[in-house]
Coordinates of C-alpha atoms in Angstrom, one line a residue:
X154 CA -74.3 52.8 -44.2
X155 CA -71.8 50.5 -44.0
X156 CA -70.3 51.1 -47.6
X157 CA -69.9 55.0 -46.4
X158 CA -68.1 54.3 -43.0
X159 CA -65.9 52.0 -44.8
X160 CA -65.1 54.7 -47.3
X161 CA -64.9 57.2 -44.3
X162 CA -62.2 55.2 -42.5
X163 CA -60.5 54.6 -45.7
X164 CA -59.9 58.4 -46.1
X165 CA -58.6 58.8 -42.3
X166 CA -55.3 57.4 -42.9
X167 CA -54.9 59.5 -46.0
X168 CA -55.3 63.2 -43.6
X169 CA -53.7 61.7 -41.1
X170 CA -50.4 61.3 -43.6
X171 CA -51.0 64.6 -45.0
X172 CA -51.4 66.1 -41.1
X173 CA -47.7 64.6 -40.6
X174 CA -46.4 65.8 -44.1
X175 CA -47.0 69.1 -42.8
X176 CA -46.2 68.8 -39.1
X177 CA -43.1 68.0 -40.5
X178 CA -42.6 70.4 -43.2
X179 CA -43.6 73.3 -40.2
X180 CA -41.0 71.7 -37.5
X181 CA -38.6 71.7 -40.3
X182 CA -38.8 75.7 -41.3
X183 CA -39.0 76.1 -37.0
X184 CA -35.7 74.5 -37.0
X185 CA -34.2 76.4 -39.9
X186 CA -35.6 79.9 -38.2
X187 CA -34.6 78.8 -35.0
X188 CA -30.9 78.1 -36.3
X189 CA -30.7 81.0 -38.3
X190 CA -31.9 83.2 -35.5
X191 CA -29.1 81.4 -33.5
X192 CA -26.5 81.5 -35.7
X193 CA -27.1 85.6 -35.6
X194 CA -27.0 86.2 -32.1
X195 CA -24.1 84.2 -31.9
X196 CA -22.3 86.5 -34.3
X197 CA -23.7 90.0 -32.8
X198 CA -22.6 88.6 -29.1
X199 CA -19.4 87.7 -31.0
X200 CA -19.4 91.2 -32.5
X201 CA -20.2 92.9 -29.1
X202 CA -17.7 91.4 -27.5
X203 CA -15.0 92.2 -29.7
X204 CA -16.0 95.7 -29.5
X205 CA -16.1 95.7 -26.0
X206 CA -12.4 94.0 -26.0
X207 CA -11.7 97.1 -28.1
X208 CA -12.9 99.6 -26.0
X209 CA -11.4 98.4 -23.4
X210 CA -8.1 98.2 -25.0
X211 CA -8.1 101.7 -26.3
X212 CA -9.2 102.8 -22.5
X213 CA -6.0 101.0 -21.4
X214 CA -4.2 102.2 -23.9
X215 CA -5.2 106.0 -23.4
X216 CA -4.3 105.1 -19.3
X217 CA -0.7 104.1 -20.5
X218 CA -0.6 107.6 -22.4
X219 CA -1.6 109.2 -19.7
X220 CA 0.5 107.7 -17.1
X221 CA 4.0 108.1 -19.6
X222 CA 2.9 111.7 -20.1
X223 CA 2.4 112.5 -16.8
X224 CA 5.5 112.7 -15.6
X225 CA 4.9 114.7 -12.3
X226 CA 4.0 118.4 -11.4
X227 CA 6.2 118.1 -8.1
X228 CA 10.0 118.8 -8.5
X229 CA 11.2 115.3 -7.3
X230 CA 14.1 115.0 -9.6
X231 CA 16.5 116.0 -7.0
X232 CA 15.6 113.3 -4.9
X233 CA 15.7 110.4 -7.3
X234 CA 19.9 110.4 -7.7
X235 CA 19.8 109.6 -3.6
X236 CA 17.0 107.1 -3.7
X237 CA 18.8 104.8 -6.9
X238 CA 21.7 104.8 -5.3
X239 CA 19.8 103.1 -2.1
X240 CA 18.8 100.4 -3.9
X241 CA 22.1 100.1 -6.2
X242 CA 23.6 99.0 -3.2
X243 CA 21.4 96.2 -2.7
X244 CA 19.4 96.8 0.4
X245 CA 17.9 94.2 2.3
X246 CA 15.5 91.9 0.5
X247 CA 16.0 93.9 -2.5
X248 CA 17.4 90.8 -4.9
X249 CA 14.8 88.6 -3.0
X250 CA 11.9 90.6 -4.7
X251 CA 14.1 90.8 -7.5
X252 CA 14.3 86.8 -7.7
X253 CA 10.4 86.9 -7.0
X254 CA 9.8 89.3 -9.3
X255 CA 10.8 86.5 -11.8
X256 CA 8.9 83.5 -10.2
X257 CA 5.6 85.7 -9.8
X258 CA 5.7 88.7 -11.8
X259 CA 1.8 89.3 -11.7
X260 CA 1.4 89.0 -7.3
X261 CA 4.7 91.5 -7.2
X262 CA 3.8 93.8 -9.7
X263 CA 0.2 94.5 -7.9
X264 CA 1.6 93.6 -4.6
X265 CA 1.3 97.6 -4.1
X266 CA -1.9 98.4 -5.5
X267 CA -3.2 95.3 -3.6
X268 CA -1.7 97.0 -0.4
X269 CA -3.0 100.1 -1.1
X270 CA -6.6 98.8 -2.2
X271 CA -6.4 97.1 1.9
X272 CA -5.9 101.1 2.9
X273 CA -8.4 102.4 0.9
X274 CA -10.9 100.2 2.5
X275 CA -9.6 101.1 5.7
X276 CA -9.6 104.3 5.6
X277 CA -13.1 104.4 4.4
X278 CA -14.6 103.2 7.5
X279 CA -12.4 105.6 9.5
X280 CA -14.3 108.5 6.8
X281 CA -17.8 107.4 8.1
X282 CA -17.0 107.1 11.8
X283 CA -15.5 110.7 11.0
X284 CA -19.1 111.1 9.4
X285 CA -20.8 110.4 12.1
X286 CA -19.1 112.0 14.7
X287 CA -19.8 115.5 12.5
X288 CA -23.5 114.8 12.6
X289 CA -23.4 114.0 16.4
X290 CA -23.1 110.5 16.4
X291 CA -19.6 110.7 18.2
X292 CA -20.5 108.7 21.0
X293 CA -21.9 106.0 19.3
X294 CA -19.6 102.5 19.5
X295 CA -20.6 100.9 16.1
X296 CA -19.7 97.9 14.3
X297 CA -16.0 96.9 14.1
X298 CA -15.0 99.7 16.8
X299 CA -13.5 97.5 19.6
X300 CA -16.2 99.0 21.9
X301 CA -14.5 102.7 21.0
X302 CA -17.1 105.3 20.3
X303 CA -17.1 107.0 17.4
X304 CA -15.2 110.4 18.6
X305 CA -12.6 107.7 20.2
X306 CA -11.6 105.2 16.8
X307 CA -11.7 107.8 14.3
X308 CA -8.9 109.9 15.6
X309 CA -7.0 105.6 16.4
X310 CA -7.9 104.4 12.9
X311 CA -6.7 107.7 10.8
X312 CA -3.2 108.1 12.9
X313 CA -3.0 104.4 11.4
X314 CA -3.6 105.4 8.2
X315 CA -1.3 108.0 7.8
X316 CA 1.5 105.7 9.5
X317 CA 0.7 103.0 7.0
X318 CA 0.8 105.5 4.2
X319 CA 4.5 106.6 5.2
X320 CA 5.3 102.7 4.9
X321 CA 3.6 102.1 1.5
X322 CA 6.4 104.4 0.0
X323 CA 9.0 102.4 0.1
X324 CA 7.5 99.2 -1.2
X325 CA 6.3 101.0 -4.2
X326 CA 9.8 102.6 -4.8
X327 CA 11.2 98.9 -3.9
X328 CA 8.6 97.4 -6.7
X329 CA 9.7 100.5 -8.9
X330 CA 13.2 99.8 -8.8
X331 CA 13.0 96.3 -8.8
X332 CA 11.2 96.0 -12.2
X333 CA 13.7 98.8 -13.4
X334 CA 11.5 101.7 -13.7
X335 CA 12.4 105.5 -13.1
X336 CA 11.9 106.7 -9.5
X337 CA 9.8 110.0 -9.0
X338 CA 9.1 110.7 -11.9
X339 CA 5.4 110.3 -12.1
X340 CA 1.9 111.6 -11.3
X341 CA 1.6 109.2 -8.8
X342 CA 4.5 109.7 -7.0
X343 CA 3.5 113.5 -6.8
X344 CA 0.0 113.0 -5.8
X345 CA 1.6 110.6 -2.6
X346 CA 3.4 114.0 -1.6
X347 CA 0.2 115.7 -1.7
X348 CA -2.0 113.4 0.1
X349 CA 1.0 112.9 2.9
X350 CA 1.0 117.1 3.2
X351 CA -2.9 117.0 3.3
X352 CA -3.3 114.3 5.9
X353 CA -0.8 116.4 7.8
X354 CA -2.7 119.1 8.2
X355 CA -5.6 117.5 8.1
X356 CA -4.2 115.8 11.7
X357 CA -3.0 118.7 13.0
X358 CA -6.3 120.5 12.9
X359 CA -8.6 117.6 14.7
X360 CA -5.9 117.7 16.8
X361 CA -6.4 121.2 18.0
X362 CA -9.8 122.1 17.0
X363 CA -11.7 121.4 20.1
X364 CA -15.2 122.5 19.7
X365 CA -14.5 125.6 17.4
X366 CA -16.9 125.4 14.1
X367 CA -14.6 127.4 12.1
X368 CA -11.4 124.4 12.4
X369 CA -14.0 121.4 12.7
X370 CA -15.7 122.7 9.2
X371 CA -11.7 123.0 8.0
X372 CA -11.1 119.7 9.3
X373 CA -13.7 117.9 7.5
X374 CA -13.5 119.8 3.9
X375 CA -9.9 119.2 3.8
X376 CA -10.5 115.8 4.9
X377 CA -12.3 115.7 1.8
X378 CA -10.2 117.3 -0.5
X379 CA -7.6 114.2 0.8
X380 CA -10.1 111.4 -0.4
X381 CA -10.4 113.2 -4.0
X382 CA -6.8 113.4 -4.1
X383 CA -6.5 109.7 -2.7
X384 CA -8.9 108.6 -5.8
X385 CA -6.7 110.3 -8.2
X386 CA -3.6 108.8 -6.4
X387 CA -5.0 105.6 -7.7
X388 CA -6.2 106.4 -10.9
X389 CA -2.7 107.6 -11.8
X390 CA -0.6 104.6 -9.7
X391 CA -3.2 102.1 -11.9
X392 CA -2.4 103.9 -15.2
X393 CA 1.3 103.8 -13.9
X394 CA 1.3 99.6 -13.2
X395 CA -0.7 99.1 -17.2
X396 CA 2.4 101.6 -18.5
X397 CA 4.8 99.1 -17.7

């Protein structure tokens, strides 16, 4: 009996080795799968992401193609010799964005997109409360009104709108001319006409409309029709900015 357990505990060291020879062997060939499967997600994240660097650069690219095409459906050529000769004479501020222009060309290149991103946003809210007035909600006061009902800041917010549009003309012609670009000559400057000569209208009708369905349905759609030509303002004044 005591010969045998001897023998017995004489083998246990023996299986034990041979139990770590192959823990080690199977932690070894984990490692190696778990580099190599490592190893080839880095290189297909690598390989995404160049080909998402390329796609993006062929969707600016195709922008900047658009944008130098486009060079306007409006007749606004006979405005442009009036408008360069403005700023030839060096209006006010002019060479101060021009020196700025040098210290931070990123901030003043975008300083009108950035502008008219802050009008976008606006006007938005000024869409819903016109919403909500349409499904008879007008006397509503809701958040960010200033206690106006709805019927009361619509009208308020959209007069604001349109008189902030009128300013954010000539700081884009400014930022045009300062970084030496032609004046009227693109999409987006003939999309700004449109949207002005919608708005317009669009004003005049609410306005006058009073309870008739006929010019409140008018108002609305055209309202509409504003906010698609708005989003393509953008589309083309972004395609512009990556153009240059």
């Amino acid at each position: 009996r005591t010969i045998g357990l001897s023998s017995h505990s004489s083998g246990m060291p023996a299986a034990m080795g041979r139990r770590r020879l192959v823990s080690s062997h199977v932690l070894l060939a984990s490692a190696i799968v778990c580099i190599f499967h490592v190893a080839r997600c880095h290189f297909a994240f690598a390989g995404s992401a160049n080909s998402r660097n390329n796609r993006v650069a062929r969707l600016r690219s195709k922008h900047v193609l658009a944008a130098s095409e486009a060079g306007g459906f409006l007749p606004l050529d006979s405005f442009e010799p009036a408008v360069s000769s403005y700023f030839a004479g060096s209006p006010p501020l002019f060479q101060e964005m021009k020196d700025s222009l040098t210290a931070f060309p990123e901030t003043l290149h975008w300083a009108h997109a950035v502008g008219g991103t802050l009008l976008f946003v606006y006007a938005a809210y000024a869409i819903f409360l016109g919403w909500q007035i349409r499904l008879g909600q007008g006397g509503q006061v809701f958040p960010l009104s200033y206690e106006q009902p709805a019927a009361q800041r619509h009208p308020y917010m959209m007069s604001l709108v349109l008189l902030f549009f009128f300013l954010e003309i000539p700081d884009g012609l400014t930022l045009m001319s300062v970084n030496e670009q032609p004046l009227l000559k693109s999409t987006h400057a003939s999309t700004a006409v449109v949207i002005i000569a919608l708005m317009g209208v669009v004003a005049l009708i609410g306005y006058g409309m009073g309870s008739f369905k006929t010019a409140r349905d008018a108002h609305t759609y055209l309202g509409m029709a504003t906010v698609v030509a708005l989003g393509a303002h953008a589309y083309f004044g972004v395609a512009l900015g990556w153009s240059f």
